[in-house]
PDB file of C-alpha atoms in Angstrom:
ATOM      1  CA  MET A 822      75.543-113.469 -13.312  1.00  0.00           C
ATOM      2  CA  SER A 823      74.161-116.156 -15.260  1.00  0.00           C
ATOM      3  CA  ARG A 824      70.414-117.313 -15.360  1.00  0.00           C
ATOM      4  CA  ARG A 825      69.567-120.683 -13.813  1.00  0.00           C
ATOM      5  CA  ARG A 826      68.805-123.377 -16.450  1.00  0.00           C
ATOM      6  CA  ASP A 827      67.178-126.631 -15.855  1.00  0.00           C
ATOM      7  CA  ALA A 828      68.289-130.000 -17.436  1.00  0.00           C
ATOM      8  CA  THR A 829      66.927-129.092 -20.881  1.00  0.00           C
ATOM      9  CA  GLY A 830      68.650-125.780 -20.860  1.00  0.00           C
ATOM     10  CA  TRP A 831      65.964-123.499 -20.557  1.00  0.00           C
ATOM     11  CA  THR A 832      65.267-120.750 -17.912  1.00  0.00           C
ATOM     12  CA  ARG A 833      62.198-120.787 -15.679  1.00  0.00           C
ATOM     13  CA  ALA A 834      60.634-117.796 -17.652  1.00  0.00           C
ATOM     14  CA  GLU A 835      61.281-119.605 -20.978  1.00  0.00           C
ATOM     15  CA  THR A 836      59.547-122.681 -19.612  1.00  0.00           C
ATOM     16  CA  ASP A 837      56.429-120.511 -18.185  1.00  0.00           C
ATOM     17  CA  VAL A 838      56.042-118.939 -21.723  1.00  0.00           C
ATOM     18  CA  ALA A 839      56.263-122.443 -23.544  1.00  0.00           C
ATOM     19  CA  GLU A 840      53.677-123.895 -21.011  1.00  0.00           C
ATOM     20  CA  VAL A 841      51.371-120.881 -21.476  1.00  0.00           C
ATOM     21  CA  MET A 842      51.599-121.231 -25.244  1.00  0.00           C
ATOM     22  CA  ILE A 843      50.836-124.801 -25.150  1.00  0.00           C
ATOM     23  CA  TRP A 844      47.950-124.205 -22.795  1.00  0.00           C
ATOM     24  CA  LEU A 845      46.519-121.513 -24.886  1.00  0.00           C
ATOM     25  CA  ARG A 846      46.829-123.388 -28.139  1.00  0.00           C
ATOM     26  CA  SER A 847      44.914-126.163 -26.597  1.00  0.00           C
ATOM     27  CA  ASN A 848      42.226-123.852 -25.593  1.00  0.00           C
ATOM     28  CA  HIS A 849      41.788-121.905 -29.025  1.00  0.00           C
ATOM     29  CA  GLY A 850      38.934-119.568 -29.315  1.00  0.00           C
ATOM     30  CA  ARG A 851      37.764-119.910 -25.616  1.00  0.00           C
ATOM     31  CA  GLU A 852      37.357-116.989 -23.148  1.00  0.00           C
ATOM     32  CA  VAL A 853      40.143-117.458 -20.619  1.00  0.00           C
ATOM     33  CA  SER A 854      41.092-115.395 -17.759  1.00  0.00           C
ATOM     34  CA  TYR A 855      44.352-115.115 -15.837  1.00  0.00           C
ATOM     35  CA  ALA A 856      42.940-117.463 -13.321  1.00  0.00           C
ATOM     36  CA  ASP A 857      41.993-119.830 -15.981  1.00  0.00           C
ATOM     37  CA  ILE A 858      45.531-119.805 -17.328  1.00  0.00           C
ATOM     38  CA  ALA A 859      46.970-120.005 -13.946  1.00  0.00           C
ATOM     39  CA  ALA A 860      44.834-123.347 -13.128  1.00  0.00           C
ATOM     40  CA  GLY A 861      45.641-124.783 -16.387  1.00  0.00           C
ATOM     41  CA  VAL A 862      49.431-124.378 -16.377  1.00  0.00           C
ATOM     42  CA  GLY A 863      50.189-124.637 -12.592  1.00  0.00           C
ATOM     43  CA  ILE A 864      51.542-121.122 -12.111  1.00  0.00           C
ATOM     44  CA  LYS A 865      50.310-118.832  -9.361  1.00  0.00           C
ATOM     45  CA  ASP A 866      48.430-115.970 -10.664  1.00  0.00           C
ATOM     46  CA  GLY A 867      50.740-113.154 -10.319  1.00  0.00           C
ATOM     47  CA  ALA A 868      53.606-111.335 -11.909  1.00  0.00           C
ATOM     48  CA  ARG A 869      55.388-114.425 -13.009  1.00  0.00           C
ATOM     49  CA  LEU A 870      52.245-115.488 -15.017  1.00  0.00           C
ATOM     50  CA  ARG A 871      51.427-111.973 -16.351  1.00  0.00           C
ATOM     51  CA  ARG A 872      55.095-111.702 -17.621  1.00  0.00           C
ATOM     52  CA  ALA A 873      54.603-115.112 -19.308  1.00  0.00           C
ATOM     53  CA  VAL A 874      51.348-114.215 -20.898  1.00  0.00           C
ATOM     54  CA  LYS A 875      52.936-110.902 -22.093  1.00  0.00           C
ATOM     55  CA  VAL A 876      55.600-112.868 -23.799  1.00  0.00           C
ATOM     56  CA  ALA A 877      53.373-115.509 -25.117  1.00  0.00           C
ATOM     57  CA  ARG A 878      51.376-112.533 -26.906  1.00  0.00           C
ATOM     58  CA  VAL A 879      54.634-111.521 -28.689  1.00  0.00           C
ATOM     59  CA  VAL A 880      55.346-115.187 -29.590  1.00  0.00           C
ATOM     60  CA  ALA A 881      51.871-115.582 -30.878  1.00  0.00           C
ATOM     61  CA  ALA A 882      52.034-112.517 -33.234  1.00  0.00           C
ATOM     62  CA  ASN A 883      55.516-113.796 -34.422  1.00  0.00           C
ATOM     63  CA  ARG A 884      53.709-117.057 -35.418  1.00  0.00           C
ATOM     64  CA  GLY A 885      50.980-115.208 -37.168  1.00  0.00           C
ATOM     65  CA  ASP A 886      48.445-116.004 -34.236  1.00  0.00           C
ATOM     66  CA  ARG A 887      46.907-113.495 -32.121  1.00  0.00           C
ATOM     67  CA  LEU A 888      46.317-113.277 -28.413  1.00  0.00           C
ATOM     68  CA  GLU A 889      43.566-110.784 -28.137  1.00  0.00           C
ATOM     69  CA  GLY A 890      43.692-107.927 -25.345  1.00  0.00           C
ATOM     70  CA  PHE A 891      42.043-108.583 -21.996  1.00  0.00           C
ATOM     71  CA  LEU A 892      38.350-107.212 -22.257  1.00  0.00           C
ATOM     72  CA  PRO A 893      35.524-107.732 -20.149  1.00  0.00           C
ATOM     73  CA  SER A 894      33.622-111.188 -20.771  1.00  0.00           C
ATOM     74  CA  GLN A 895      30.601-111.151 -23.012  1.00  0.00           C
ATOM     75  CA  SER A 896      29.293-114.113 -20.836  1.00  0.00           C
ATOM     76  CA  PRO A 897      26.517-112.864 -18.081  1.00  0.00           C
ATOM     77  CA  ALA A 898      27.865-115.663 -15.768  1.00  0.00           C
ATOM     78  CA  ARG A 899      31.361-114.025 -16.020  1.00  0.00           C
ATOM     79  CA  ARG A 900      30.393-110.482 -15.332  1.00  0.00           C
ATOM     80  CA  ARG A 901      33.336-108.281 -14.599  1.00  0.00           C
ATOM     81  CA  VAL A 902      36.039-110.937 -15.382  1.00  0.00           C
ATOM     82  CA  PHE A 903      38.700-109.812 -17.966  1.00  0.00           C
ATOM     83  CA  VAL A 904      39.179-112.463 -20.487  1.00  0.00           C
ATOM     84  CA  THR A 905      41.300-113.124 -23.618  1.00  0.00           C
ATOM     85  CA  ARG A 906      41.192-115.550 -26.487  1.00  0.00           C
ATOM     86  CA  TYR A 907      43.843-117.119 -28.316  1.00  0.00           C
ATOM     87  CA  MET A 908      43.182-117.111 -32.079  1.00  0.00           C
ATOM     88  CA  ARG A 909      45.282-119.240 -34.652  1.00  0.00           C
ATOM     89  CA  GLN A 910      46.307-117.561 -37.884  1.00  0.00           C
ATOM     90  CA  GLY A 911      43.354-116.911 -40.133  1.00  0.00           C
ATOM     91  CA  LEU A 912      40.690-117.537 -37.585  1.00  0.00           C
ATOM     92  CA  GLY A 913      38.679-115.018 -35.732  1.00  0.00           C
ATOM     93  CA  GLU A 914      35.241-113.969 -34.903  1.00  0.00           C
ATOM     94  CA  GLU A 915      33.196-110.990 -33.197  1.00  0.00           C
ATOM     95  CA  PHE A 916      35.552-111.023 -30.247  1.00  0.00           C
ATOM     96  CA  GLY A 917      38.372-110.085 -32.497  1.00  0.00           C
ATOM     97  CA  ALA A 918      36.273-107.297 -34.050  1.00  0.00           C
ATOM     98  CA  ARG A 919      35.504-105.938 -30.333  1.00  0.00           C
ATOM     99  CA  ASP A 920      39.233-105.913 -29.703  1.00  0.00           C
ATOM    100  CA  ALA A 921      40.037-104.036 -33.130  1.00  0.00           C
ATOM    101  CA  MET A 922      37.273-101.509 -32.165  1.00  0.00           C
ATOM    102  CA  SER A 923      39.023-100.903 -28.983  1.00  0.00           C
ATOM    103  CA  ALA A 924      42.462-100.522 -30.492  1.00  0.00           C
ATOM    104  CA  ALA A 925      41.016 -98.149 -33.130  1.00  0.00           C
ATOM    105  CA  ARG A 926      39.614 -95.803 -30.375  1.00  0.00           C
ATOM    106  CA  VAL A 927      42.840 -95.984 -28.590  1.00  0.00           C
ATOM    107  CA  ALA A 928      44.856 -95.250 -31.750  1.00  0.00           C
ATOM    108  CA  MET A 929      42.670 -92.080 -32.615  1.00  0.00           C
ATOM    109  CA  THR A 930      43.126 -90.755 -28.954  1.00  0.00           C
ATOM    110  CA  SER A 931      46.891 -91.268 -29.236  1.00  0.00           C
ATOM    111  CA  VAL A 932      46.943 -89.421 -32.560  1.00  0.00           C
ATOM    112  CA  LYS A 933      44.844 -86.430 -30.968  1.00  0.00           C
ATOM    113  CA  ASP A 934      47.325 -86.467 -28.113  1.00  0.00           C
ATOM    114  CA  MET A 935      50.414 -86.462 -30.472  1.00  0.00           C
ATOM    115  CA  HIS A 936      48.673 -83.652 -32.309  1.00  0.00           C
ATOM    116  CA  ARG A 937      48.265 -81.489 -29.040  1.00  0.00           C
ATOM    117  CA  ALA A 938      51.772 -82.297 -27.842  1.00  0.00           C
ATOM    118  CA  THR A 939      53.710 -81.760 -31.039  1.00  0.00           C
ATOM    119  CA  THR A 940      51.857 -78.610 -32.029  1.00  0.00           C
ATOM    120  CA  TYR A 941      52.655 -77.122 -28.661  1.00  0.00           C
ATOM    121  CA  GLU A 942      56.312 -78.009 -28.856  1.00  0.00           C
ATOM    122  CA  ALA A 943      56.538 -76.720 -32.373  1.00  0.00           C
ATOM    123  CA  ALA A 944      55.321 -73.444 -31.226  1.00  0.00           C
ATOM    124  CA  ASN A 945      57.502 -73.427 -28.119  1.00  0.00           C
ATOM    125  CA  PRO A 946      60.479 -70.861 -28.580  1.00  0.00           C
ATOM    126  CA  HIS A 947      62.375 -72.795 -25.864  1.00  0.00           C
ATOM    127  CA  SER A 948      61.791 -76.266 -27.564  1.00  0.00           C
ATOM    128  CA  ILE A 949      64.792 -78.322 -28.335  1.00  0.00           C
ATOM    129  CA  ALA A 950      63.719 -79.490 -31.726  1.00  0.00           C
ATOM    130  CA  ARG A 951      60.969 -77.199 -33.088  1.00  0.00           C
ATOM    131  CA  THR A 952      61.233 -77.968 -36.728  1.00  0.00           C
ATOM    132  CA  GLU A 953      61.121 -81.894 -35.925  1.00  0.00           C
ATOM    133  CA  PHE A 954      57.930 -81.260 -33.645  1.00  0.00           C
ATOM    134  CA  ALA A 955      56.494 -79.183 -36.401  1.00  0.00           C
ATOM    135  CA  THR A 956      56.913 -82.003 -38.824  1.00  0.00           C
ATOM    136  CA  MET A 957      55.358 -84.580 -36.461  1.00  0.00           C
ATOM    137  CA  ALA A 958      52.384 -82.354 -35.997  1.00  0.00           C
ATOM    138  CA  GLN A 959      51.923 -81.966 -39.555  1.00  0.00           C
ATOM    139  CA  ALA A 960      51.948 -85.706 -39.761  1.00  0.00           C
ATOM    140  CA  ALA A 961      49.405 -85.882 -37.013  1.00  0.00           C
ATOM    141  CA  ASN A 962      47.281 -83.400 -38.953  1.00  0.00           C
ATOM    142  CA  GLU A 963      47.230 -85.429 -42.085  1.00  0.00           C
ATOM    143  CA  CYS A 964      46.469 -88.746 -40.156  1.00  0.00           C
ATOM    144  CA  ILE A 965      43.381 -86.847 -38.336  1.00  0.00           C
ATOM    145  CA  THR A 966      42.424 -85.539 -41.936  1.00  0.00           C
ATOM    146  CA  LYS A 967      42.588 -88.920 -43.508  1.00  0.00           C
ATOM    147  CA  VAL A 968      40.100 -90.406 -40.975  1.00  0.00           C
ATOM    148  CA  ALA A 969      37.884 -87.414 -41.206  1.00  0.00           C
ATOM    149  CA  GLY A 970      35.055 -89.742 -42.371  1.00  0.00           C
ATOM    150  CA  LEU A 971      35.484 -91.942 -39.389  1.00  0.00           C
ATOM    151  CA  ASP A 972      32.257 -90.788 -37.722  1.00  0.00           C
ATOM    152  CA  THR A 973      30.194 -92.177 -40.376  1.00  0.00           C
ATOM    153  CA  VAL A 974      31.328 -95.624 -39.294  1.00  0.00           C
ATOM    154  CA  GLY A 975      28.956 -95.584 -36.258  1.00  0.00           C
ATOM    155  CA  GLU A 976      28.942 -95.711 -32.498  1.00  0.00           C
ATOM    156  CA  GLN A 977      30.924 -98.806 -32.444  1.00  0.00           C
ATOM    157  CA  ALA A 978      33.962 -97.465 -33.806  1.00  0.00           C
ATOM    158  CA  VAL A 979      33.818 -93.796 -32.496  1.00  0.00           C
ATOM    159  CA  ARG A 980      32.254 -92.731 -29.344  1.00  0.00           C
ATOM    160  CA  ARG A 981      30.064 -89.754 -29.903  1.00  0.00           C
ATOM    161  CA  GLU A 982      31.514 -87.645 -27.482  1.00  0.00           C
ATOM    162  CA  ASN A 983      34.999 -87.897 -29.191  1.00  0.00           C
ATOM    163  CA  THR A 984      33.497 -87.363 -32.719  1.00  0.00           C
ATOM    164  CA  SER A 985      32.504 -83.838 -32.172  1.00  0.00           C
ATOM    165  CA  LEU A 986      36.101 -82.927 -30.993  1.00  0.00           C
ATOM    166  CA  LEU A 987      37.527 -84.858 -34.164  1.00  0.00           C
ATOM    167  CA  THR A 988      34.959 -82.945 -36.320  1.00  0.00           C
ATOM    168  CA  GLN A 989      36.078 -79.631 -34.663  1.00  0.00           C
ATOM    169  CA  MET A 990      39.782 -80.386 -35.196  1.00  0.00           C
ATOM    170  CA  ILE A 991      39.308 -81.367 -38.950  1.00  0.00           C
ATOM    171  CA  ALA A 992      37.240 -78.093 -39.380  1.00  0.00           C
ATOM    172  CA  ASP A 993      39.997 -76.130 -37.731  1.00  0.00           C
ATOM    173  CA  LEU A 994      42.557 -77.679 -39.958  1.00  0.00           C
ATOM    174  CA  GLU A 995      40.559 -77.246 -43.196  1.00  0.00           C
ATOM    175  CA  ALA A 996      40.297 -73.457 -42.203  1.00  0.00           C
ATOM    176  CA  GLN A 997      43.952 -73.123 -41.641  1.00  0.00           C
ATOM    177  CA  LEU A 998      44.580 -74.727 -45.060  1.00  0.00           C
ATOM    178  CA  THR A 999      41.992 -72.484 -46.922  1.00  0.00           C
ATOM    179  CA  GLU A1000      43.264 -69.241 -45.196  1.00  0.00           C
ATOM    180  CA  PRO A1001      46.540 -68.735 -47.270  1.00  0.00           C
ATOM    181  CA  ALA A1002      44.831 -69.780 -50.514  1.00  0.00           C
ATOM    182  CA  ALA A1003      42.089 -67.082 -49.810  1.00  0.00           C
ATOM    183  CA  GLY A1004      44.685 -64.467 -48.945  1.00  0.00           C
TER     184      GLY A1004
END
């Protein structure tokens, strides 16, 4: 089963991505929502548009540009509207920093989840790959230990309720590391 192609040889999905990219590049740096993109390119706001925006994010990254993650708008007039910005290579501002902070929080949560899950599987006698999980748990421990000073960054990077858990995990790790040396 082949895909339908138009006279130019492009599929509808490829055309959608191209139109979204052209529109986003012409609106560089502006806060835009899915509704704005839909109105700009003439594609109904739905799964088809969201698929095109997802592929456009990958295309932008390949070009060295950046399509920010959808976050709540900073504008009081657009309260509760999730928006993104297309930033050309080398350009950025506070919105990009906001996106980076959000990504940092998500990454730390993922590392903590990885540590919990791999430690459990490494200790599980019925695990299919105990040694591999032990290696992954050790890598997660080292990652958490490396970012031990993250709580000094401030409220923007780390939420305080997560910091105490991170600090406790690091203290436990340090205690585990010093026990064999003492005994």
